[in-house]
Amino acid sequence: MIKKLDKLLLKAFFGPFTLTFFIVLFIFHSQFMINKLKYLVGKDLGLDVYGELYFYFALSLVPVSLPLAVLLASLMTFGNLGQHSEITAIKASGISMLRVLRPVAVVTILVVIAGLIYNDTVVPWSNLKGYRLLYDVRQKKPALELTEGAFYEGLEGYSIKVQKKLADDRSLEDVIIYKHKGNKGNKEVVLAKSGTMESVMNDTYLLMRLFNGKAYSEQKNNNQGDDLQFVVNQFDTAQFFFSLESFGMKETKEDLFKGHNLMKPRMQLQHEQDSVAGAMQEYNTMLVRNFESQFYYNNALNTGKYKPLEEVGLEPITLKGRYFDPEKLSTKVRILSSAYNSAMSFSNIVNSNVSRMNNQMRQQARYQVDINKRFTSSIAILVMFLIGAPLGAIIKKGGLGVPVIVSILFFVIYYVTTITGEKMAKELLIDPMIGSWVSNFFLAIIGIFFLYQAKNDVRLFDADYYSVLFKRFFSKEDKK
């Protein structure tokens, strides 16, 4: 049964948590979309495409936003309670600090569990939808835009130059059209004093009406072999249709993107990791068999098929003697040559397989990092609460001032250690398990330290606390 104290603490936490979560999500989402802005500008995308992109990538950024939101909300909540002496009053009534943190801790654990499920279901789906749509947008041609005084090359097979565009953006003056389809050069040219343009047939074609112009072309003369004849056609009005099919956004099949680890659930990643490990083990077994085949003479000697050279009368060759037995020399040269070739073959096999083994190990490390990441990003929520709640009770500052600064500091530490650990793990510099969990482990130690200090009501950020410590230290030195 929820008590009044629990209701008070939960009510004080939910407000800042909801606010900070959407603020943090908006900041991360804006930063992400700014990085992708170069793929969106000038593409004449509809609001529905922008809405889909924002929706899918907002869902994928939720796991990144939750730890910082919990940290900031915890600092604000318990900082406000400490600033208004409410924590002091609660402790004075005989309630411990751990009991004060319990209701918010329970909610945080529920958020962690929801985050684990979310990371394994919604995030792969949103990544698949979002990155597939982003790829389609990147492949889409920029919108048709004729610039005054410059040739436009966006229409396949044509180069169009407009000297001037009138205010309505449809009327044109001094139009030049070069047709160069089929890699035959600019053998057809159209010049016109004026014209208009508009999209027709549901924006699938561009209709350009030209007035008072001439069309020049070079054509083969059928009567005179390969000779060309120059043809000029003058017109008062002419219509030209240009296909806009290439300007439409084509929908790529999602199956082409399902091979990336970001689009896979944890069970699929685990299955593929096991497959890679099994393939590595099978390959190593085959490699050992290949190595054994290179020791033919040694194996044959051990089985008794061949006897040592001394037993068959082939003494070691020395340069002290003046004459050599040609038959014995030929046998020894053949044996030494065969041994040398076998050693070189063995060396080539080793060298050719080192890079392959390294690639397989890196691939397995990437799978391990991506699997652990599904857990570490959720456990980071609990770690951030472990830091934020006791630290807020210690500093006793609410609002958005000190909590924001402290939150940014710890989140930067978390982000840097996470990226560094994952990168080192993928490069096989450290164990993938260590690289994935090093940031949570490091910050958990800091959180336990803050929790211990808050439990004992230690004023870590109070100058009087350190002055008392210095006085005690120097007083002990004086007594000695």
Coordinates of N, CA, C and O in Angstrom, one line a residue, residues 183-352:
N183 N 24.7 9.3 -76.0 CA 26.1 9.6 -76.2 C 26.5 10.0 -77.6 O 27.5 9.7 -78.1
K184 N 25.6 10.8 -78.2 CA 25.9 11.2 -79.6 C 26.3 12.7 -79.6 O 26.4 13.3 -80.7
G185 N 26.5 13.3 -78.5 CA 26.9 14.7 -78.5 C 25.7 15.6 -78.6 O 24.6 15.2 -78.6
N186 N 26.0 16.9 -78.6 CA 24.9 17.9 -78.7 C 24.5 18.1 -80.2 O 24.9 19.2 -80.8
K187 N 23.8 17.2 -80.7 CA 23.4 17.3 -82.1 C 22.1 17.9 -82.3 O 21.6 18.1 -83.5
E188 N 21.4 18.2 -81.3 CA 20.0 18.8 -81.3 C 20.0 20.0 -80.4 O 20.3 19.8 -79.2
V189 N 19.7 21.2 -80.8 CA 19.7 22.4 -80.0 C 18.4 23.1 -80.3 O 18.0 23.3 -81.5
V190 N 17.8 23.6 -79.2 CA 16.5 24.4 -79.4 C 16.8 25.7 -78.7 O 17.2 25.8 -77.6
L191 N 16.5 26.8 -79.5 CA 16.6 28.2 -79.0 C 15.2 28.8 -79.0 O 14.5 28.7 -80.1
A192 N 14.8 29.5 -78.0 CA 13.5 30.2 -78.0 C 13.6 31.5 -77.2 O 14.4 31.6 -76.3
K193 N 12.8 32.5 -77.7 CA 12.8 33.8 -77.1 C 12.1 33.7 -75.7 O 12.5 34.4 -74.8
S194 N 11.1 32.9 -75.5 CA 10.3 32.9 -74.3 C 9.7 31.5 -74.1 O 9.7 30.7 -75.1
G195 N 9.1 31.3 -73.0 CA 8.4 30.0 -72.8 C 7.8 30.0 -71.4 O 8.0 30.9 -70.5
T196 N 7.1 28.9 -71.1 CA 6.5 28.6 -69.8 C 6.7 27.1 -69.5 O 7.0 26.3 -70.4
M197 N 6.6 26.8 -68.2 CA 6.8 25.4 -67.8 C 5.8 25.1 -66.7 O 5.5 26.0 -65.9
E198 N 5.4 23.9 -66.6 CA 4.5 23.4 -65.6 C 4.5 21.9 -65.5 O 4.9 21.2 -66.5
S199 N 4.2 21.3 -64.4 CA 4.2 19.9 -64.2 C 2.8 19.4 -64.5 O 1.8 20.0 -64.1
V200 N 2.7 18.2 -65.2 CA 1.5 17.7 -65.6 C 1.4 16.2 -65.3 O 2.5 15.6 -64.9
M201 N 0.3 15.6 -65.4 CA 0.1 14.1 -65.1 C 0.6 13.8 -63.7 O 1.5 12.9 -63.6
N202 N 0.0 14.4 -62.7 CA 0.4 14.2 -61.3 C 1.9 14.3 -61.1 O 2.5 13.5 -60.4
D203 N 2.5 15.4 -61.7 CA 3.9 15.7 -61.5 C 4.9 14.6 -62.0 O 6.0 14.5 -61.6
T204 N 4.4 13.8 -63.0 CA 5.3 12.8 -63.6 C 6.0 13.4 -64.8 O 7.0 12.8 -65.2
Y205 N 5.5 14.5 -65.4 CA 6.1 15.1 -66.6 C 6.2 16.6 -66.4 O 5.4 17.2 -65.7
L206 N 7.2 17.1 -67.0 CA 7.4 18.6 -67.1 C 7.1 19.0 -68.5 O 7.7 18.6 -69.5
L207 N 6.1 19.9 -68.6 CA 5.7 20.4 -69.9 C 6.3 21.8 -70.1 O 6.0 22.7 -69.3
M208 N 7.1 22.0 -71.1 CA 7.7 23.2 -71.4 C 7.2 23.7 -72.8 O 7.4 23.1 -73.8
R209 N 6.5 24.9 -72.8 CA 6.0 25.5 -74.0 C 6.9 26.6 -74.4 O 7.2 27.5 -73.6
L210 N 7.5 26.6 -75.6 CA 8.4 27.6 -76.1 C 7.8 28.3 -77.2 O 7.0 27.8 -78.1
F211 N 8.1 29.6 -77.3 CA 7.6 30.5 -78.3 C 8.7 31.2 -79.1 O 9.7 31.6 -78.5
N212 N 8.4 31.4 -80.4 CA 9.4 32.1 -81.3 C 10.8 31.6 -81.2 O 11.7 32.2 -80.7
G213 N 11.0 30.4 -81.7 CA 12.3 29.8 -81.6 C 12.7 29.0 -82.8 O 11.9 28.9 -83.8
K214 N 13.8 28.4 -82.7 CA 14.3 27.5 -83.8 C 14.9 26.3 -83.2 O 15.5 26.3 -82.1
A215 N 14.8 25.2 -83.9 CA 15.4 23.9 -83.5 C 16.4 23.5 -84.6 O 16.1 23.4 -85.8
Y216 N 17.7 23.3 -84.1 CA 18.8 22.9 -85.0 C 19.1 21.4 -84.7 O 19.2 21.0 -83.6
S217 N 19.4 20.7 -85.8 CA 19.7 19.3 -85.6 C 20.6 18.8 -86.8 O 20.5 19.4 -87.9
E218 N 21.4 17.8 -86.5 CA 22.2 17.1 -87.5 C 21.6 15.7 -87.8 O 21.5 14.9 -86.8
Q219 N 21.3 15.4 -89.0 CA 20.7 14.2 -89.4 C 21.5 13.5 -90.5 O 22.1 14.2 -91.3
K220 N 21.5 12.2 -90.5 CA 22.1 11.4 -91.6 C 21.4 11.6 -92.9 O 20.1 11.5 -92.9
N221 N 22.1 11.7 -93.9 CA 21.5 11.8 -95.2 C 21.5 10.4 -95.9 O 22.5 9.8 -96.2
N222 N 20.3 9.8 -95.9 CA 20.1 8.4 -96.4 C 20.6 8.3 -97.8 O 21.0 7.2 -98.2
N223 N 20.5 9.3 -98.6 CA 20.9 9.2 -100.0 C 22.4 9.2 -100.2 O 22.9 8.9 -101.3
Q224 N 23.2 9.7 -99.3 CA 24.6 9.9 -99.4 C 25.4 9.2 -98.3 O 26.3 9.8 -97.8
G225 N 25.0 8.1 -97.9 CA 25.8 7.3 -97.0 C 25.9 7.9 -95.6 O 24.8 8.2 -95.0
D226 N 27.1 8.1 -95.1 CA 27.3 8.6 -93.8 C 27.3 10.2 -93.7 O 27.6 10.7 -92.7
D227 N 27.1 10.8 -94.8 CA 27.1 12.3 -94.8 C 26.0 12.8 -93.9 O 24.9 12.3 -93.8
L228 N 26.2 13.9 -93.2 CA 25.3 14.6 -92.3 C 24.7 15.8 -93.0 O 25.4 16.5 -93.7
Q229 N 23.5 16.1 -92.7 CA 22.8 17.3 -93.2 C 22.3 18.1 -92.0 O 21.9 17.6 -91.0
F230 N 22.5 19.4 -92.1 CA 22.1 20.3 -91.0 C 20.7 20.8 -91.3 O 20.4 21.4 -92.4
V231 N 19.8 20.6 -90.3 CA 18.4 20.9 -90.5 C 18.0 22.0 -89.5 O 18.3 21.9 -88.3
V232 N 17.2 23.0 -89.9 CA 16.7 24.1 -89.1 C 15.2 24.1 -89.2 O 14.7 24.2 -90.3
N233 N 14.5 24.1 -88.1 CA 13.1 24.2 -88.0 C 12.7 25.4 -87.2 O 13.1 25.5 -86.0
Q234 N 12.0 26.3 -87.8 CA 11.5 27.5 -87.1 C 10.1 27.3 -86.6 O 9.2 26.7 -87.3
F235 N 9.8 27.7 -85.4 CA 8.4 27.5 -84.9 C 7.9 28.8 -84.1 O 8.8 29.5 -83.6
D236 N 6.6 28.9 -84.1 CA 6.0 30.0 -83.3 C 5.7 29.4 -81.9 O 5.9 30.1 -80.9
T237 N 5.2 28.2 -81.8 CA 4.9 27.5 -80.6 C 5.4 26.0 -80.6 O 5.1 25.4 -81.7
A238 N 6.0 25.6 -79.6 CA 6.4 24.2 -79.6 C 6.3 23.7 -78.1 O 6.4 24.4 -77.2
Q239 N 5.9 22.4 -78.0 CA 5.8 21.7 -76.7 C 6.8 20.6 -76.5 O 7.0 19.8 -77.4
F240 N 7.4 20.6 -75.3 CA 8.4 19.6 -75.0 C 8.0 18.9 -73.7 O 7.7 19.7 -72.7
F241 N 8.0 17.6 -73.6 CA 7.7 16.9 -72.4 C 9.0 16.3 -71.9 O 9.7 15.6 -72.6
F242 N 9.2 16.4 -70.6 CA 10.4 15.8 -69.9 C 9.9 14.9 -68.8 O 9.1 15.4 -67.9
S243 N 10.4 13.7 -68.7 CA 10.0 12.8 -67.7 C 10.6 13.2 -66.4 O 11.8 13.5 -66.3
L244 N 9.8 13.2 -65.3 CA 10.2 13.5 -63.9 C 10.2 12.3 -63.1 O 10.2 12.4 -61.8
E245 N 10.3 11.1 -63.7 CA 10.2 9.8 -62.9 C 11.4 9.7 -62.0 O 11.3 9.2 -60.9
S246 N 12.6 10.2 -62.5 CA 13.8 10.0 -61.6 C 13.8 10.9 -60.4 O 14.6 10.8 -59.5
F247 N 12.8 11.9 -60.4 CA 12.8 12.8 -59.3 C 11.9 12.3 -58.2 O 11.8 12.8 -57.1
G248 N 11.1 11.2 -58.4 CA 10.3 10.6 -57.4 C 11.1 9.8 -56.4 O 12.3 9.4 -56.8
M249 N 10.6 9.6 -55.2 CA 11.4 8.9 -54.2 C 10.9 7.4 -54.3 O 9.8 7.1 -54.1
K250 N 11.9 6.5 -54.6 CA 11.6 5.1 -54.8 C 11.8 4.4 -53.4 O 12.7 4.8 -52.6
E251 N 10.9 3.5 -53.2 CA 10.9 2.8 -51.9 C 11.8 1.5 -52.0 O 11.5 0.6 -52.8
T252 N 12.8 1.5 -51.2 CA 13.8 0.3 -51.2 C 13.2 -0.8 -50.3 O 12.6 -0.5 -49.3
K253 N 13.5 -2.0 -50.7 CA 13.0 -3.1 -49.9 C 13.7 -3.2 -48.5 O 14.9 -3.0 -48.5
E254 N 13.0 -3.4 -47.5 CA 13.5 -3.4 -46.2 C 14.5 -4.6 -45.9 O 15.4 -4.5 -45.1
D255 N 14.3 -5.7 -46.7 CA 15.2 -6.8 -46.6 C 16.7 -6.5 -46.8 O 17.6 -7.1 -46.3
L256 N 16.9 -5.4 -47.6 CA 18.3 -5.0 -47.9 C 19.0 -4.4 -46.7 O 20.2 -4.3 -46.6
F257 N 18.2 -4.0 -45.7 CA 18.8 -3.3 -44.5 C 18.8 -4.2 -43.2 O 19.3 -3.8 -42.2
K258 N 18.2 -5.4 -43.3 CA 18.0 -6.2 -42.2 C 19.3 -6.9 -41.8 O 19.4 -7.5 -40.7
G259 N 20.4 -6.8 -42.6 CA 21.7 -7.4 -42.2 C 22.5 -6.6 -41.2 O 23.4 -7.2 -40.7
H260 N 22.1 -5.4 -40.9 CA 22.9 -4.6 -40.0 C 22.4 -4.9 -38.6 O 21.3 -5.2 -38.3
N261 N 23.4 -4.9 -37.6 CA 23.1 -5.3 -36.2 C 22.1 -4.4 -35.6 O 21.4 -4.8 -34.6
L262 N 22.0 -3.1 -36.0 CA 21.0 -2.2 -35.4 C 19.6 -2.6 -35.7 O 18.7 -2.2 -34.9
M263 N 19.4 -3.4 -36.7 CA 18.0 -3.8 -37.1 C 17.7 -5.2 -36.6 O 16.6 -5.8 -37.0
K264 N 18.5 -5.8 -35.7 CA 18.3 -7.2 -35.3 C 17.9 -7.2 -33.8 O 18.5 -6.5 -33.0
P265 N 17.0 -8.1 -33.4 CA 16.7 -8.3 -32.0 C 17.8 -9.1 -31.3 O 18.7 -9.7 -32.0
R266 N 17.8 -9.1 -30.0 CA 18.9 -9.7 -29.3 C 19.1 -11.2 -29.6 O 20.2 -11.7 -29.7
M267 N 18.0 -11.9 -29.7 CA 18.0 -13.4 -30.0 C 18.7 -13.7 -31.3 O 19.4 -14.6 -31.5
Q268 N 18.4 -12.8 -32.3 CA 19.0 -13.0 -33.6 C 20.5 -12.8 -33.6 O 21.3 -13.5 -34.2
L269 N 20.9 -11.7 -32.8 CA 22.3 -11.4 -32.7 C 23.0 -12.6 -31.9 O 24.1 -13.0 -32.3
Q270 N 22.3 -13.1 -30.9 CA 22.9 -14.2 -30.2 C 23.1 -15.5 -31.1 O 24.1 -16.1 -31.1
H271 N 22.1 -15.7 -31.9 CA 22.2 -16.9 -32.8 C 23.3 -16.7 -33.8 O 24.0 -17.6 -34.1
E272 N 23.4 -15.5 -34.4 CA 24.5 -15.2 -35.4 C 25.8 -15.3 -34.7 O 26.8 -15.7 -35.3
Q273 N 25.9 -14.8 -33.5 CA 27.2 -14.9 -32.8 C 27.6 -16.4 -32.6 O 28.8 -16.7 -32.8
D274 N 26.7 -17.2 -32.2 CA 26.9 -18.6 -32.0 C 27.3 -19.3 -33.3 O 28.2 -20.2 -33.4
S275 N 26.7 -18.8 -34.4 CA 27.1 -19.4 -35.7 C 28.5 -19.0 -36.1 O 29.3 -19.8 -36.6
V276 N 28.9 -17.7 -35.8 CA 30.3 -17.3 -36.1 C 31.3 -18.1 -35.2 O 32.3 -18.5 -35.7
A277 N 30.9 -18.3 -33.9 CA 31.8 -19.1 -33.1 C 31.9 -20.5 -33.5 O 33.0 -21.1 -33.5
G278 N 30.8 -21.1 -34.0 CA 30.9 -22.5 -34.5 C 31.7 -22.6 -35.8 O 32.5 -23.5 -36.0
A279 N 31.5 -21.6 -36.7 CA 32.3 -21.6 -37.9 C 33.8 -21.4 -37.6 O 34.6 -22.0 -38.3
M280 N 34.1 -20.6 -36.6 CA 35.5 -20.4 -36.2 C 36.1 -21.7 -35.7 O 37.3 -22.1 -36.0
Q281 N 35.4 -22.4 -34.9 CA 35.9 -23.7 -34.3 C 36.1 -24.7 -35.4 O 37.1 -25.4 -35.4
E282 N 35.1 -24.8 -36.3 CA 35.2 -25.7 -37.5 C 36.4 -25.4 -38.4 O 37.2 -26.3 -38.8
Y283 N 36.6 -24.1 -38.6 CA 37.7 -23.7 -39.4 C 39.0 -24.0 -38.7 O 40.0 -24.4 -39.4
N284 N 39.1 -23.8 -37.4 CA 40.4 -24.1 -36.7 C 40.7 -25.6 -36.8 O 41.8 -25.9 -36.9
T285 N 39.6 -26.4 -36.7 CA 39.9 -27.9 -36.8 C 40.4 -28.2 -38.2 O 41.4 -29.0 -38.3
M286 N 39.9 -27.6 -39.2 CA 40.4 -27.9 -40.6 C 41.8 -27.4 -40.8 O 42.6 -28.0 -41.4
L287 N 42.1 -26.2 -40.1 CA 43.4 -25.6 -40.2 C 44.4 -26.5 -39.6 O 45.6 -26.7 -40.1
V288 N 44.1 -27.1 -38.4 CA 45.0 -28.0 -37.8 C 45.3 -29.2 -38.6 O 46.5 -29.7 -38.7
R289 N 44.3 -29.8 -39.3 CA 44.5 -30.9 -40.2 C 45.4 -30.5 -41.4 O 46.3 -31.3 -41.8
N290 N 45.3 -29.3 -41.9 CA 46.1 -28.8 -43.0 C 47.6 -28.7 -42.5 O 48.5 -29.0 -43.2
F291 N 47.7 -28.3 -41.2 CA 49.1 -28.1 -40.7 C 49.7 -29.5 -40.5 O 50.9 -29.7 -40.8
E292 N 49.0 -30.5 -40.1 CA 49.5 -31.8 -39.9 C 50.1 -32.4 -41.2 O 51.0 -33.2 -41.2
S293 N 49.4 -32.1 -42.3 CA 49.8 -32.6 -43.6 C 51.2 -32.1 -44.0 O 51.8 -32.7 -44.9
Q294 N 51.6 -30.9 -43.4 CA 52.9 -30.4 -43.8 C 54.1 -31.1 -43.1 O 55.2 -30.9 -43.5
F295 N 53.8 -31.9 -42.1 CA 54.9 -32.6 -41.4 C 54.9 -34.1 -41.9 O 54.9 -35.0 -41.1
Y296 N 54.9 -34.3 -43.2 CA 54.8 -35.6 -43.7 C 56.0 -36.5 -43.3 O 55.8 -37.6 -42.9
Y297 N 57.2 -35.9 -43.4 CA 58.4 -36.8 -43.2 C 58.5 -37.1 -41.7 O 58.8 -38.2 -41.3
N298 N 58.1 -36.1 -40.9 CA 58.2 -36.4 -39.4 C 57.2 -37.5 -39.0 O 57.5 -38.4 -38.3
N299 N 56.0 -37.4 -39.6 CA 54.9 -38.4 -39.3 C 55.3 -39.7 -39.8 O 55.2 -40.8 -39.2
A300 N 55.9 -39.8 -41.0 CA 56.3 -41.1 -41.6 C 57.4 -41.7 -40.8 O 57.5 -42.9 -40.6
L301 N 58.3 -40.9 -40.3 CA 59.4 -41.4 -39.5 C 58.9 -42.0 -38.2 O 59.4 -43.1 -37.8
N302 N 57.9 -41.3 -37.6 CA 57.4 -41.8 -36.3 C 56.6 -43.1 -36.5 O 56.6 -43.9 -35.6
T303 N 56.0 -43.3 -37.7 CA 55.3 -44.5 -37.9 C 56.2 -45.7 -38.3 O 55.7 -46.8 -38.5
G304 N 57.4 -45.4 -38.6 CA 58.4 -46.5 -39.0 C 58.4 -46.8 -40.4 O 59.1 -47.7 -40.9
K305 N 57.7 -46.0 -41.2 CA 57.7 -46.2 -42.7 C 59.0 -45.8 -43.3 O 59.5 -46.4 -44.2
Y306 N 59.6 -44.8 -42.7 CA 61.0 -44.4 -43.1 C 61.9 -44.5 -42.0 O 61.6 -44.3 -40.8
K307 N 63.2 -44.8 -42.3 CA 64.3 -44.9 -41.3 C 65.1 -43.6 -41.3 O 65.2 -42.9 -42.3
P308 N 65.8 -43.3 -40.2 CA 66.7 -42.2 -40.2 C 67.8 -42.3 -41.3 O 68.1 -43.5 -41.8
L309 N 68.3 -41.2 -41.8 CA 69.2 -41.2 -42.9 C 70.5 -42.0 -42.6 O 71.0 -42.7 -43.5
E310 N 71.0 -42.0 -41.4 CA 72.2 -42.7 -41.0 C 72.0 -44.2 -41.2 O 73.0 -44.9 -41.5
E311 N 70.8 -44.7 -41.0 CA 70.6 -46.2 -41.0 C 70.6 -46.7 -42.5 O 70.8 -47.9 -42.7
V312 N 70.3 -45.8 -43.4 CA 70.3 -46.2 -44.8 C 71.6 -45.8 -45.5 O 71.7 -45.9 -46.7
G313 N 72.6 -45.4 -44.7 CA 73.9 -45.1 -45.3 C 74.1 -43.8 -45.9 O 75.0 -43.6 -46.8
L314 N 73.2 -42.8 -45.6 CA 73.4 -41.4 -46.1 C 74.0 -40.5 -45.0 O 73.3 -39.9 -44.2
E315 N 75.3 -40.5 -45.0 CA 76.0 -39.7 -43.9 C 75.8 -38.2 -44.3 O 75.7 -37.9 -45.4
P316 N 75.9 -37.4 -43.3 CA 75.8 -36.0 -43.5 C 76.9 -35.5 -44.5 O 78.1 -36.0 -44.4
I317 N 76.6 -34.6 -45.4 CA 77.6 -34.1 -46.3 C 78.5 -33.1 -45.7 O 78.0 -32.2 -45.0
T318 N 79.8 -33.2 -45.9 CA 80.7 -32.2 -45.4 C 81.6 -31.7 -46.5 O 81.7 -32.3 -47.6
L319 N 82.2 -30.5 -46.3 CA 83.0 -30.0 -47.4 C 84.5 -30.3 -47.2 O 85.4 -29.9 -47.9
K320 N 84.8 -31.2 -46.2 CA 86.2 -31.6 -46.0 C 86.6 -32.6 -47.0 O 87.8 -32.6 -47.4
G321 N 85.8 -33.4 -47.5 CA 86.2 -34.4 -48.5 C 86.3 -33.7 -49.9 O 85.7 -32.7 -50.2
R322 N 87.0 -34.4 -50.8 CA 87.2 -33.8 -52.1 C 86.2 -34.4 -53.1 O 85.8 -33.7 -54.1
Y323 N 85.7 -35.6 -52.9 CA 84.8 -36.2 -53.8 C 83.5 -36.5 -53.0 O 83.5 -36.8 -51.8
F324 N 82.3 -36.5 -53.8 CA 81.0 -36.8 -53.2 C 80.4 -37.9 -54.0 O 80.6 -38.1 -55.2
D325 N 79.6 -38.7 -53.3 CA 78.8 -39.7 -53.9 C 77.6 -39.1 -54.6 O 76.7 -38.5 -54.0
P326 N 77.5 -39.0 -55.9 CA 76.4 -38.3 -56.6 C 75.0 -38.8 -56.2 O 74.1 -38.1 -56.1
E327 N 74.9 -40.1 -56.0 CA 73.6 -40.7 -55.7 C 73.2 -40.2 -54.3 O 72.0 -39.8 -54.1
K328 N 74.1 -40.3 -53.3 CA 73.8 -39.8 -52.0 C 73.5 -38.3 -52.0 O 72.5 -37.8 -51.3
L329 N 74.2 -37.5 -52.7 CA 74.0 -36.1 -52.8 C 72.7 -35.8 -53.4 O 71.9 -34.9 -52.9
S330 N 72.3 -36.5 -54.4 CA 71.0 -36.2 -55.1 C 69.8 -36.5 -54.1 O 68.9 -35.8 -54.1
T331 N 70.0 -37.6 -53.4 CA 68.9 -38.0 -52.4 C 68.8 -36.9 -51.3 O 67.6 -36.5 -51.0
K332 N 69.9 -36.5 -50.8 CA 69.8 -35.4 -49.8 C 69.3 -34.1 -50.3 O 68.5 -33.5 -49.6
V333 N 69.7 -33.7 -51.5 CA 69.2 -32.5 -52.0 C 67.7 -32.6 -52.2 O 66.9 -31.6 -52.0
R334 N 67.2 -33.7 -52.7 CA 65.8 -33.9 -52.9 C 65.0 -33.8 -51.6 O 64.0 -33.2 -51.5
I335 N 65.6 -34.4 -50.5 CA 64.9 -34.4 -49.2 C 64.9 -33.0 -48.6 O 63.9 -32.5 -48.1
L336 N 66.1 -32.3 -48.8 CA 66.1 -30.9 -48.3 C 65.2 -30.0 -49.0 O 64.6 -29.1 -48.5
S337 N 65.1 -30.1 -50.3 CA 64.3 -29.3 -51.2 C 62.8 -29.5 -50.8 O 62.0 -28.6 -50.7
S338 N 62.5 -30.8 -50.6 CA 61.1 -31.1 -50.2 C 60.7 -30.5 -48.8 O 59.6 -30.0 -48.6
A339 N 61.7 -30.6 -47.9 CA 61.5 -30.0 -46.6 C 61.3 -28.5 -46.7 O 60.5 -27.9 -46.0
Y340 N 62.1 -27.9 -47.5 CA 62.1 -26.4 -47.6 C 60.7 -26.0 -48.2 O 60.1 -25.0 -47.8
N341 N 60.3 -26.7 -49.3 CA 59.0 -26.4 -49.9 C 57.8 -26.6 -48.9 O 56.9 -25.8 -48.9
S342 N 57.9 -27.6 -48.1 CA 56.9 -27.9 -47.1 C 56.9 -26.8 -46.0 O 55.8 -26.3 -45.6
A343 N 58.0 -26.3 -45.6 CA 58.1 -25.2 -44.6 C 57.5 -23.9 -45.2 O 56.8 -23.2 -44.5
M344 N 57.8 -23.6 -46.5 CA 57.3 -22.4 -47.1 C 55.8 -22.5 -47.3 O 55.1 -21.5 -47.1
S345 N 55.3 -23.7 -47.6 CA 53.9 -23.9 -47.7 C 53.2 -23.7 -46.4 O 52.1 -23.0 -46.3
F346 N 53.8 -24.2 -45.3 CA 53.3 -24.0 -44.0 C 53.2 -22.5 -43.6 O 52.3 -22.0 -43.1
S347 N 54.3 -21.8 -43.9 CA 54.4 -20.4 -43.6 C 53.3 -19.6 -44.4 O 52.7 -18.7 -43.8
N348 N 53.1 -19.9 -45.7 CA 52.0 -19.3 -46.4 C 50.6 -19.5 -45.9 O 49.8 -18.6 -45.9
I349 N 50.4 -20.7 -45.4 CA 49.1 -21.0 -44.9 C 48.9 -20.2 -43.6 O 47.8 -19.6 -43.4
V350 N 49.9 -20.1 -42.8 CA 49.8 -19.3 -41.5 C 49.5 -17.8 -41.8 O 48.6 -17.2 -41.3
N351 N 50.3 -17.3 -42.8 CA 50.1 -15.9 -43.1 C 48.8 -15.5 -43.7 O 48.2 -14.5 -43.4
S352 N 48.3 -16.4 -44.6 CA 47.1 -16.2 -45.3 C 45.9 -16.3 -44.3 O 44.8 -15.7 -44.6

